[in-house]
Amino acid sequence: MADFDMRTADLKALNSLTKYPSIPTFHELDPRNGGLTETVTPFAGPVIGTEKVDGSNARIVVLPDGNYLLGSREELLYARGDLIGNPSQGIVASLRDVADALPGRRLPVDTLRVYFLELYGGRIGAQAKQYSTRGNVGWRLFDVAEVGELTERLTWPAQRIAAWRDGGGQTWATEDELQAVTVFDLTPRLFTIDGSELPADVAGMHAFLGERLPGTLVALDESGQGRPEGIVLRTPDRSVIAKARFQDYERTLNRRR
């Protein structure tokens, strides 16, 4: 197998391979009106609840040749050593020095690693003021994935890559492995409970959110307004993951009234 060379790699395929897949809602969305139904994502055994931070999905892609790429949720923005980067959402300006300082760690052959972070505050998104009204910016790590057999996967057609990615083809870090990452702060861990303790009804989950996360735990200064986005629910091995957002429950309950 030839050494990986970013200059000759299919960057469109690489971008697709390293995007973060959509997380389903804990209560299923009704495609007819966007509200929540009473059908839930089933969890068995321990469930970890983490704060869902409302910002911009960013990624640091560590490549087999030791280089890295920075990207937003949808596109790659910068490669290590570039003189100019895409300024979209301030991701490059915020994370370039962070990525430069990542400790060198040998990856398995033909494998890359992706650090997924939420960049928030500043002018990032409509809810930036919940974390700071002074323009401060922060980031939190929420997932890490590895993509193996890279040389082969980069030859796949776009539809196959998308199906593999959205079907959970990546090797995801377990909770213990995430806790071992010391170069980034994690999104706040709120609780670990048994899946049977999660409310099965929409009204019950709305109340649960308010009890477990009455205010954000990642405010960047005392000026932040403090309203949280919601909670991500995940098994320790990340085999099951779902999100519960305040706005989805509030919208659904308001419609029902």
PDB file of N, CA and C in Angstrom, residues 51 130-131 188 190 209-219 225-229 246:
ATOM      1  N   GLU A  51     -24.702  17.470  27.730  1.00  0.00           N
ATOM      2  CA  GLU A  51     -25.320  18.688  27.225  1.00  0.00           C
ATOM      3  C   GLU A  51     -25.082  18.821  25.721  1.00  0.00           C
ATOM      4  N   GLN A 130     -26.669  32.960  24.357  1.00  0.00           N
ATOM      5  CA  GLN A 130     -26.935  32.138  25.535  1.00  0.00           C
ATOM      6  C   GLN A 130     -25.638  31.829  26.283  1.00  0.00           C
ATOM      7  N   TYR A 131     -24.505  31.889  25.572  1.00  0.00           N
ATOM      8  CA  TYR A 131     -23.215  31.551  26.167  1.00  0.00           C
ATOM      9  C   TYR A 131     -22.374  32.786  26.476  1.00  0.00           C
ATOM     10  N   PRO A 188     -20.400  18.701  28.721  1.00  0.00           N
ATOM     11  CA  PRO A 188     -20.653  18.285  30.103  1.00  0.00           C
ATOM     12  C   PRO A 188     -21.417  16.968  30.206  1.00  0.00           C
ATOM     13  N   LEU A 190     -23.906  14.848  32.304  1.00  0.00           N
ATOM     14  CA  LEU A 190     -24.972  15.224  33.221  1.00  0.00           C
ATOM     15  C   LEU A 190     -25.398  14.086  34.137  1.00  0.00           C
ATOM     16  N   LEU A 209     -36.019  17.136  30.829  1.00  0.00           N
ATOM     17  CA  LEU A 209     -34.989  18.052  30.349  1.00  0.00           C
ATOM     18  C   LEU A 209     -34.811  19.225  31.317  1.00  0.00           C
ATOM     19  N   GLY A 210     -35.935  19.791  31.735  1.00  0.00           N
ATOM     20  CA  GLY A 210     -35.861  20.925  32.642  1.00  0.00           C
ATOM     21  C   GLY A 210     -35.258  20.578  33.985  1.00  0.00           C
ATOM     22  N   GLU A 211     -35.530  19.365  34.460  1.00  0.00           N
ATOM     23  CA  GLU A 211     -34.985  18.936  35.740  1.00  0.00           C
ATOM     24  C   GLU A 211     -33.487  18.658  35.658  1.00  0.00           C
ATOM     25  N   ARG A 212     -33.071  18.024  34.574  1.00  0.00           N
ATOM     26  CA  ARG A 212     -31.681  17.597  34.447  1.00  0.00           C
ATOM     27  C   ARG A 212     -30.747  18.695  33.937  1.00  0.00           C
ATOM     28  N   LEU A 213     -31.312  19.663  33.193  1.00  0.00           N
ATOM     29  CA  LEU A 213     -30.469  20.707  32.625  1.00  0.00           C
ATOM     30  C   LEU A 213     -31.233  22.034  32.648  1.00  0.00           C
ATOM     31  N   PRO A 214     -31.405  22.634  33.809  1.00  0.00           N
ATOM     32  CA  PRO A 214     -32.153  23.893  33.894  1.00  0.00           C
ATOM     33  C   PRO A 214     -31.432  25.074  33.259  1.00  0.00           C
ATOM     34  N   GLY A 215     -30.112  24.994  33.128  1.00  0.00           N
ATOM     35  CA  GLY A 215     -29.333  26.057  32.506  1.00  0.00           C
ATOM     36  C   GLY A 215     -28.064  25.484  31.919  1.00  0.00           C
ATOM     37  N   THR A 216     -27.508  26.155  30.926  1.00  0.00           N
ATOM     38  CA  THR A 216     -26.290  25.632  30.302  1.00  0.00           C
ATOM     39  C   THR A 216     -25.140  25.561  31.300  1.00  0.00           C
ATOM     40  N   LEU A 217     -24.283  24.572  31.109  1.00  0.00           N
ATOM     41  CA  LEU A 217     -23.094  24.409  31.944  1.00  0.00           C
ATOM     42  C   LEU A 217     -21.830  24.877  31.220  1.00  0.00           C
ATOM     43  N   VAL A 218     -21.993  25.470  30.036  1.00  0.00           N
ATOM     44  CA  VAL A 218     -20.814  25.862  29.264  1.00  0.00           C
ATOM     45  C   VAL A 218     -20.828  27.356  28.932  1.00  0.00           C
ATOM     46  N   ALA A 219     -21.476  28.158  29.780  1.00  0.00           N
ATOM     47  CA  ALA A 219     -21.443  29.606  29.583  1.00  0.00           C
ATOM     48  C   ALA A 219     -19.993  30.078  29.539  1.00  0.00           C
ATOM     49  N   GLN A 225     -26.886  34.346  28.534  1.00  0.00           N
ATOM     50  CA  GLN A 225     -28.274  34.267  28.997  1.00  0.00           C
ATOM     51  C   GLN A 225     -28.639  32.891  29.544  1.00  0.00           C
ATOM     52  N   GLY A 226     -27.871  31.865  29.195  1.00  0.00           N
ATOM     53  CA  GLY A 226     -27.928  30.614  29.931  1.00  0.00           C
ATOM     54  C   GLY A 226     -28.922  29.554  29.504  1.00  0.00           C
ATOM     55  N   ARG A 227     -29.710  29.783  28.463  1.00  0.00           N
ATOM     56  CA  ARG A 227     -30.687  28.763  28.064  1.00  0.00           C
ATOM     57  C   ARG A 227     -29.974  27.645  27.311  1.00  0.00           C
ATOM     58  N   PRO A 228     -30.145  26.383  27.737  1.00  0.00           N
ATOM     59  CA  PRO A 228     -29.482  25.269  27.048  1.00  0.00           C
ATOM     60  C   PRO A 228     -30.282  24.804  25.834  1.00  0.00           C
ATOM     61  N   GLU A 229     -29.603  24.111  24.936  1.00  0.00           N
ATOM     62  CA  GLU A 229     -30.288  23.574  23.753  1.00  0.00           C
ATOM     63  C   GLU A 229     -30.985  22.254  24.056  1.00  0.00           C
ATOM     64  N   PHE A 246     -34.975  21.068  23.739  1.00  0.00           N
ATOM     65  CA  PHE A 246     -36.085  21.785  24.352  1.00  0.00           C
ATOM     66  C   PHE A 246     -37.078  22.287  23.305  1.00  0.00           C
TER      67      PHE A 246
END
